mmCIF file of C-alpha atoms in Angstrom:
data_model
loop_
_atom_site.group_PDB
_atom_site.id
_atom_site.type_symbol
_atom_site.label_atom_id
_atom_site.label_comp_id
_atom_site.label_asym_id
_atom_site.label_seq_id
_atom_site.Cartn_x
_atom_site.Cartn_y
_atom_site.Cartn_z
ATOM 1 C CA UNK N 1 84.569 77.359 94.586
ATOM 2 C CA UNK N 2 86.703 80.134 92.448
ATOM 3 C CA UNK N 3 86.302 79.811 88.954
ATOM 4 C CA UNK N 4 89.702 78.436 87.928
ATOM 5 C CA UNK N 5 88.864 75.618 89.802
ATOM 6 C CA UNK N 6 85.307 75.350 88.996
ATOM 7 C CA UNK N 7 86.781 74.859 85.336
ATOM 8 C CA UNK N 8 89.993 72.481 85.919
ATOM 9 C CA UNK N 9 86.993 70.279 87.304
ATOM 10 C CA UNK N 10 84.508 70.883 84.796
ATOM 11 C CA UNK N 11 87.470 69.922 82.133
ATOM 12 C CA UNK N 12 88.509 66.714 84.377
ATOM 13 C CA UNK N 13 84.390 65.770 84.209
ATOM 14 C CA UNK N 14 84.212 66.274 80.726
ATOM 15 C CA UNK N 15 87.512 64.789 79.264
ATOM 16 C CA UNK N 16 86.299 61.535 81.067
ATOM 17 C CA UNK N 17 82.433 61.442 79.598
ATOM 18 C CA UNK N 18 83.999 62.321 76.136
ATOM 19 C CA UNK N 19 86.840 60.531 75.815
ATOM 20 C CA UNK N 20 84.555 57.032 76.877
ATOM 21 C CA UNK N 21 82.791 54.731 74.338
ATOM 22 C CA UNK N 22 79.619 55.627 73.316
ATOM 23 C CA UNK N 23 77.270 56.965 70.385
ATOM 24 C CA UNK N 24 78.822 59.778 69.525
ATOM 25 C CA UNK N 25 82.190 57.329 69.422
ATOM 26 C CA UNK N 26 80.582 54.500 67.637
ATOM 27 C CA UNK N 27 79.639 57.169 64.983
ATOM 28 C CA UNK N 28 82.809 58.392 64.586
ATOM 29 C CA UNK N 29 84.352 54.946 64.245
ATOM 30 C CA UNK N 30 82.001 54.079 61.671
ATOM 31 C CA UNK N 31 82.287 57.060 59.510
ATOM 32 C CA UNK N 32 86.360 56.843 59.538
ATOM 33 C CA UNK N 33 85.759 53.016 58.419
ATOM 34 C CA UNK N 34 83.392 53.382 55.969
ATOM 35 C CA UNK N 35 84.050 56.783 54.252
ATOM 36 C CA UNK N 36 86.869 59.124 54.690
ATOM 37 C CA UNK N 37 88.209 61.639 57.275
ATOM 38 C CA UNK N 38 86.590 64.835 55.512
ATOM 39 C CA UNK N 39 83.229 63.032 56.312
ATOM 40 C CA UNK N 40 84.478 62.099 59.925
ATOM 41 C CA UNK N 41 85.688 65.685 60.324
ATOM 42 C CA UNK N 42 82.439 66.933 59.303
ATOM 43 C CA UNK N 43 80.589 64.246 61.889
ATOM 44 C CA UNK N 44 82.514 65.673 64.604
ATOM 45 C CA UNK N 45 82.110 69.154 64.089
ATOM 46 C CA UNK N 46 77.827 68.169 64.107
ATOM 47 C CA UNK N 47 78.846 66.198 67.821
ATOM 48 C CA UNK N 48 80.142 69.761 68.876
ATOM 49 C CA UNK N 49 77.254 71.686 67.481
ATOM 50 C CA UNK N 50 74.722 68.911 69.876
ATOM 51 C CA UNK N 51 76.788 70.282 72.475
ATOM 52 C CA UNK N 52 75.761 73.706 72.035
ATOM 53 C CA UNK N 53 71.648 72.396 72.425
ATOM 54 C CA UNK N 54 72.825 70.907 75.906
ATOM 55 C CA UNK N 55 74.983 73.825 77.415
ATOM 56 C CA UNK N 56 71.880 76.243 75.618
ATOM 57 C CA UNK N 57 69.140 74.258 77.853
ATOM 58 C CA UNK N 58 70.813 74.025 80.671
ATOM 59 C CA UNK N 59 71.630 77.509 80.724
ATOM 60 C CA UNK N 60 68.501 78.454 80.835
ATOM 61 C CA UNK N 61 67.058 75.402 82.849
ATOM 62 C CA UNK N 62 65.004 74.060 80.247
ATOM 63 C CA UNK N 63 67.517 71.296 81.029
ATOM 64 C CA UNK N 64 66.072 71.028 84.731
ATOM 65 C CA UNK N 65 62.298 71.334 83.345
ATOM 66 C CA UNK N 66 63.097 68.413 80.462
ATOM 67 C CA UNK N 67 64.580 65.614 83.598
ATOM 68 C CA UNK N 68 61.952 66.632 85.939
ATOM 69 C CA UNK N 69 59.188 66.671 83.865
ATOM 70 C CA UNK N 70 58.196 62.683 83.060
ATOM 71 C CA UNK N 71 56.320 63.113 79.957
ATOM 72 C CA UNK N 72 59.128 64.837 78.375
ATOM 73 C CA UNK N 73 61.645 62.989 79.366
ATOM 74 C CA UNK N 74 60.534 60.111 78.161
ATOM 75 C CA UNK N 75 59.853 61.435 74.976
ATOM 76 C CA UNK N 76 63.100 62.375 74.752
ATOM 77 C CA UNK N 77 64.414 58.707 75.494
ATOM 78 C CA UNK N 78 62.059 57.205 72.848
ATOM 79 C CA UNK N 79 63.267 59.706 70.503
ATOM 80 C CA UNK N 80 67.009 58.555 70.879
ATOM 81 C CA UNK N 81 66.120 55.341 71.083
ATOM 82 C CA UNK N 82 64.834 55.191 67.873
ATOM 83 C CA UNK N 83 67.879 56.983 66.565
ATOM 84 C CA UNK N 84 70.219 54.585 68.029
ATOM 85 C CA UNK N 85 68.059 51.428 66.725
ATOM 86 C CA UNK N 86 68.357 53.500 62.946
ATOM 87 C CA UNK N 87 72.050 54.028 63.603
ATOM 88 C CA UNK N 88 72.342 50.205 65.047
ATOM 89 C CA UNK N 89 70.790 48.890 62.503
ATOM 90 C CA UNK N 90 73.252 50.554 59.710
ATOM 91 C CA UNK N 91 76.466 49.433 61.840
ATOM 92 C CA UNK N 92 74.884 45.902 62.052
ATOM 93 C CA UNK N 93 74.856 45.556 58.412
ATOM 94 C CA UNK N 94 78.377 46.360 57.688
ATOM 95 C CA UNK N 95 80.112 43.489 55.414
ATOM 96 C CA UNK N 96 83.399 41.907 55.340
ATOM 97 C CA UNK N 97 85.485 43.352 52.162
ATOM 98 C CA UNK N 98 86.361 41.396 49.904
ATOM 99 C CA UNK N 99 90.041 40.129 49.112
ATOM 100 C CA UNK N 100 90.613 42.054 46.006
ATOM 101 C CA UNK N 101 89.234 44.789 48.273
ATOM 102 C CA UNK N 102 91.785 44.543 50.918
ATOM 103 C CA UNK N 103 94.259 43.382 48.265
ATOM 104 C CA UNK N 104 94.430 47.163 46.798
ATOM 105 C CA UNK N 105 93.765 48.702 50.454
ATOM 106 C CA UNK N 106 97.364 46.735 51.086
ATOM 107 C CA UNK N 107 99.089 47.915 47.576
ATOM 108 C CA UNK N 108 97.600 51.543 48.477
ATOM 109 C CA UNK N 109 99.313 51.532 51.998
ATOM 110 C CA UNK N 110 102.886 50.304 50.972
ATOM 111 C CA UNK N 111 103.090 52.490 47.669
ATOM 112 C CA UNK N 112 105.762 55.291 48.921
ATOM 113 C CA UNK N 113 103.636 57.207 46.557
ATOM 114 C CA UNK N 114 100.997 58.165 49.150
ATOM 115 C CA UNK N 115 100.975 61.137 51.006
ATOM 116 C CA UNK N 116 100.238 61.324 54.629
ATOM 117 C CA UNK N 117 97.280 62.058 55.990
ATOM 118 C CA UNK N 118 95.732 61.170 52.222
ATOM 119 C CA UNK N 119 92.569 58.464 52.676
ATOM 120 C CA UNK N 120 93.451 54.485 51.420
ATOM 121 C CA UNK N 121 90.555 54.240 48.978
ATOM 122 C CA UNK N 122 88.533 51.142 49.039
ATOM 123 C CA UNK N 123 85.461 50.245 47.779
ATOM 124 C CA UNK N 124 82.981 49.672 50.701
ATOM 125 C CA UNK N 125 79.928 49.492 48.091
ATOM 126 C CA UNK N 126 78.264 52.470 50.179
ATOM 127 C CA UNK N 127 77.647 56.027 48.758
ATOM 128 C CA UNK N 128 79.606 58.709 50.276
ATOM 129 C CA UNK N 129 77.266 60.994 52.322
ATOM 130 C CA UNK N 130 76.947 64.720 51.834
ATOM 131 C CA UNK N 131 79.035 66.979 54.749
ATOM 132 C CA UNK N 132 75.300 68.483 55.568
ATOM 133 C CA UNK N 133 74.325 64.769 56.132
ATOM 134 C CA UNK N 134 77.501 63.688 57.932
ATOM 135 C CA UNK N 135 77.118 66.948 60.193
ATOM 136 C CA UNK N 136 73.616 66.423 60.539
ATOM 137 C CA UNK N 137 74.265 62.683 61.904
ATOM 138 C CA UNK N 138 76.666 64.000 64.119
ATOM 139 C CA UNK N 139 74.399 66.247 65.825
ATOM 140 C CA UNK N 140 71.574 64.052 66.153
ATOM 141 C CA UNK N 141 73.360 61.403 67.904
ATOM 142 C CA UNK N 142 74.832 63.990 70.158
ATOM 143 C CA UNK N 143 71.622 66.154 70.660
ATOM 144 C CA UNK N 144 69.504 63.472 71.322
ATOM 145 C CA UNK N 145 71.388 61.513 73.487
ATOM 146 C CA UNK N 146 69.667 61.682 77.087
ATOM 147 C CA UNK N 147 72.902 60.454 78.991
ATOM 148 C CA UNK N 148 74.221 63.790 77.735
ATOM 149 C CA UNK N 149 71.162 65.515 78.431
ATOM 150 C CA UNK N 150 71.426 64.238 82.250
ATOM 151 C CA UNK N 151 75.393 64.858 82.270
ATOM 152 C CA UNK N 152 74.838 68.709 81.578
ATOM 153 C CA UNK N 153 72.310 69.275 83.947
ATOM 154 C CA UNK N 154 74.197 67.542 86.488
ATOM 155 C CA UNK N 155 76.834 69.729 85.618
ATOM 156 C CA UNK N 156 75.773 73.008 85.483
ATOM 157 C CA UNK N 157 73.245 72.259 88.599
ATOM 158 C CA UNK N 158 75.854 70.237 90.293
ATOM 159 C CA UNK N 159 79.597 71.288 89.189
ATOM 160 C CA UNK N 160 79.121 74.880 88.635
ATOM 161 C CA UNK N 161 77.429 77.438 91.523
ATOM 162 C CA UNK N 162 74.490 79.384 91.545
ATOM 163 C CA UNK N 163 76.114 82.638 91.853
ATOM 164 C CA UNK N 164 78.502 82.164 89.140
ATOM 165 C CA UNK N 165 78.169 84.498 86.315
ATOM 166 C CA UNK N 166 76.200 84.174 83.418
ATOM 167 C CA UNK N 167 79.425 84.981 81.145
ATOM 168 C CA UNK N 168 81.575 82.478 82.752
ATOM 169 C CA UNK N 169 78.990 79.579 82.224
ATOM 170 C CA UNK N 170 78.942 81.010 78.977
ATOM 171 C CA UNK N 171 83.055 80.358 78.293
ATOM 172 C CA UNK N 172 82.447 77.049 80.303
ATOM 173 C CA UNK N 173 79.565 75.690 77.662
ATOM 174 C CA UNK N 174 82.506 77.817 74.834
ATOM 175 C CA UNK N 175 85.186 75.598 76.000
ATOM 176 C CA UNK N 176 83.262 72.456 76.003
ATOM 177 C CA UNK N 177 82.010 72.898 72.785
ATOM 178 C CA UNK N 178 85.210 73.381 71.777
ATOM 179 C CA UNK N 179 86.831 70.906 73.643
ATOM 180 C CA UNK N 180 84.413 68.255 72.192
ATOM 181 C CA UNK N 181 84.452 69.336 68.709
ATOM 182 C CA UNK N 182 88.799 68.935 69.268
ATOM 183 C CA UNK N 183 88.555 65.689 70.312
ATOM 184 C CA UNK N 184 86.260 64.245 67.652
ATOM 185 C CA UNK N 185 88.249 65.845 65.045
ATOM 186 C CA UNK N 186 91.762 64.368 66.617
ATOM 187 C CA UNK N 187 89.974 60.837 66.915
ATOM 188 C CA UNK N 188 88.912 61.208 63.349
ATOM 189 C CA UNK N 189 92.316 62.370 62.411
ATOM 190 C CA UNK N 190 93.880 59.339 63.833
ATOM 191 C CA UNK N 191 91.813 56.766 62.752
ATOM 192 C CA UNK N 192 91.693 57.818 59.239
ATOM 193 C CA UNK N 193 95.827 57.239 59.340
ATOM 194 C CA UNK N 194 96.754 55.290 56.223
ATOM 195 C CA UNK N 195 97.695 52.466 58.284
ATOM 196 C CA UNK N 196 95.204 52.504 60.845
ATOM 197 C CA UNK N 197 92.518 52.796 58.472
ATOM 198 C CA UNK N 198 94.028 50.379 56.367
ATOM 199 C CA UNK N 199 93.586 47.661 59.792
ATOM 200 C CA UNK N 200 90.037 49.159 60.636
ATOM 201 C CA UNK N 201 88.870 48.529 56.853
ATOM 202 C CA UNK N 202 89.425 45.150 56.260
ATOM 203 C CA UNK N 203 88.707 44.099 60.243
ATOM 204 C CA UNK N 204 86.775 47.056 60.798
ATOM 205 C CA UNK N 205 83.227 45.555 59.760
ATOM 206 C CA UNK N 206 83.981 43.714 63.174
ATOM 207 C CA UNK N 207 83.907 46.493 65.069
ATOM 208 C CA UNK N 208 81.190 48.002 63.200
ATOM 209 C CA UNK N 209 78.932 45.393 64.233
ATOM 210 C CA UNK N 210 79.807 45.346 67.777
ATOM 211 C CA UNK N 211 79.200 49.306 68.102
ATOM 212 C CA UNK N 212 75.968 48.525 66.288
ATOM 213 C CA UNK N 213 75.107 46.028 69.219
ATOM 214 C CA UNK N 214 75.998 48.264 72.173
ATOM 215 C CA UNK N 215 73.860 51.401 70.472
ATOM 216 C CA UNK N 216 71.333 48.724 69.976
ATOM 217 C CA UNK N 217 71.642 47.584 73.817
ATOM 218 C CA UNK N 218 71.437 51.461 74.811
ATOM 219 C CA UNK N 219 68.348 51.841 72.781
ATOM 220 C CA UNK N 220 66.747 48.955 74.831
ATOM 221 C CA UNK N 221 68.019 49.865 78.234
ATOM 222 C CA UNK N 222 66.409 53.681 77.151
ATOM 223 C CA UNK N 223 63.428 51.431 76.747
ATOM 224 C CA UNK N 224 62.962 49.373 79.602
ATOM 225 C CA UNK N 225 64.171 52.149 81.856
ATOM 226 C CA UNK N 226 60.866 53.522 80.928
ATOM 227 C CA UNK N 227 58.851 50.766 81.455
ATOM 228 C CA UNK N 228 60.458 49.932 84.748
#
């Protein structure tokens, strides 16, 4: 398959995984409700440096050794699963604001005095984390996901041929990097919208919770995979 191909397919692939609900989205959504988009920003940039641990591996077919290898692997899948219980557990503890909360969220969104792209601030009662912390987050939830471990070597087994060169895997792991890191960043971008955030803050907590339950149901089904 020539390479311009090998890559419109590789894009198609990876625009679908990325752009679907999962960890890395349920960690964006809750960082855009609950903080701000500089910490959002910062969480997506950490998804796109988790990216760089998968293309790394499977260049070099640790990725191969990790899914074949059974003791590993499920290392691996307790590891996450853990992670997406700790993660879980936060979402499933987010609280309903209160009115004089969503009161000054509403005065904040229809003063003419705010800029766009400026953050409605309300208080959630949660301390803001540090951009290490919120890019460190971000690449845990990507580096240690094992859907994403399985996804790029599938890919670069699968998608992309033997014989192709070294340096064009190399631009292909570049441009989803990239890619990833772009689409995070635009997510976080819109949801942090005066208005939207403005929506996801006071019904947010709702949505919160429910990404809490699906990390927490991906955390089991990691689990009983195993035991299965």
């Amino acid at each position: 398959m020539p390479a311009l191909e090998q890559f419109l397919l590789i894009a198609m692939v990876h625009f679908l995984a990325v752009a679907s609900p999962g960890p890395d989205f349920a960690l964006i959504l809750k960082q855009s409700i609950r903080y701000n988009r500089r910490i959002a920003i910062y969480t997506s940039f950490g998804i796109a440096a988790g990216i760089i641990v998968h293309v790394t591996y499977s260049l070099v077919g640790i990725g191969l050794l990790i899914a074949s290898d059974e003791r590993l692997f499920t290392a691996l899948k307790y590891i996450a699963a853990s992670y997406f219980c700790y993660i879980a557990w936060h979402c499933l503890r987010a609280k309903k604001p209160g009115n004089e909360l969503s009161t000054s969220a509403s005065k904040d969104v229809n003063d003419s005095t705010v800029s766009p792209g400026d953050a409605v601030t309300v208080d959630m009662s949660t301390k803001t984390p540090s951009a290490k912390s919120a890019f460190l987050n971000g690449f845990l939830i990507n580096a240690l996901n094992v859907k994403a471990t399985l996804f790029f070597v599938s890919l670069f087994s699968v998608v992309i041929a033997p014989e192709t060169l070294l340096s064009i895997k190399i631009a292909y792991g570049a441009y989803l990097v990239a890619a990833t890191g772009a689409w995070f960043c635009f997510l976080s971008y819109m949801l942090t919208q005066d208005r939207v955030r403005y929506v996801l803050q006071r019904k947010g907590y709702i949505l919160d919770r429910v990404m809490g339950i699906i990390l927490l149901i991906l955390a089991i089904q990691l689990v009983l995979s195993d035991l299965q």
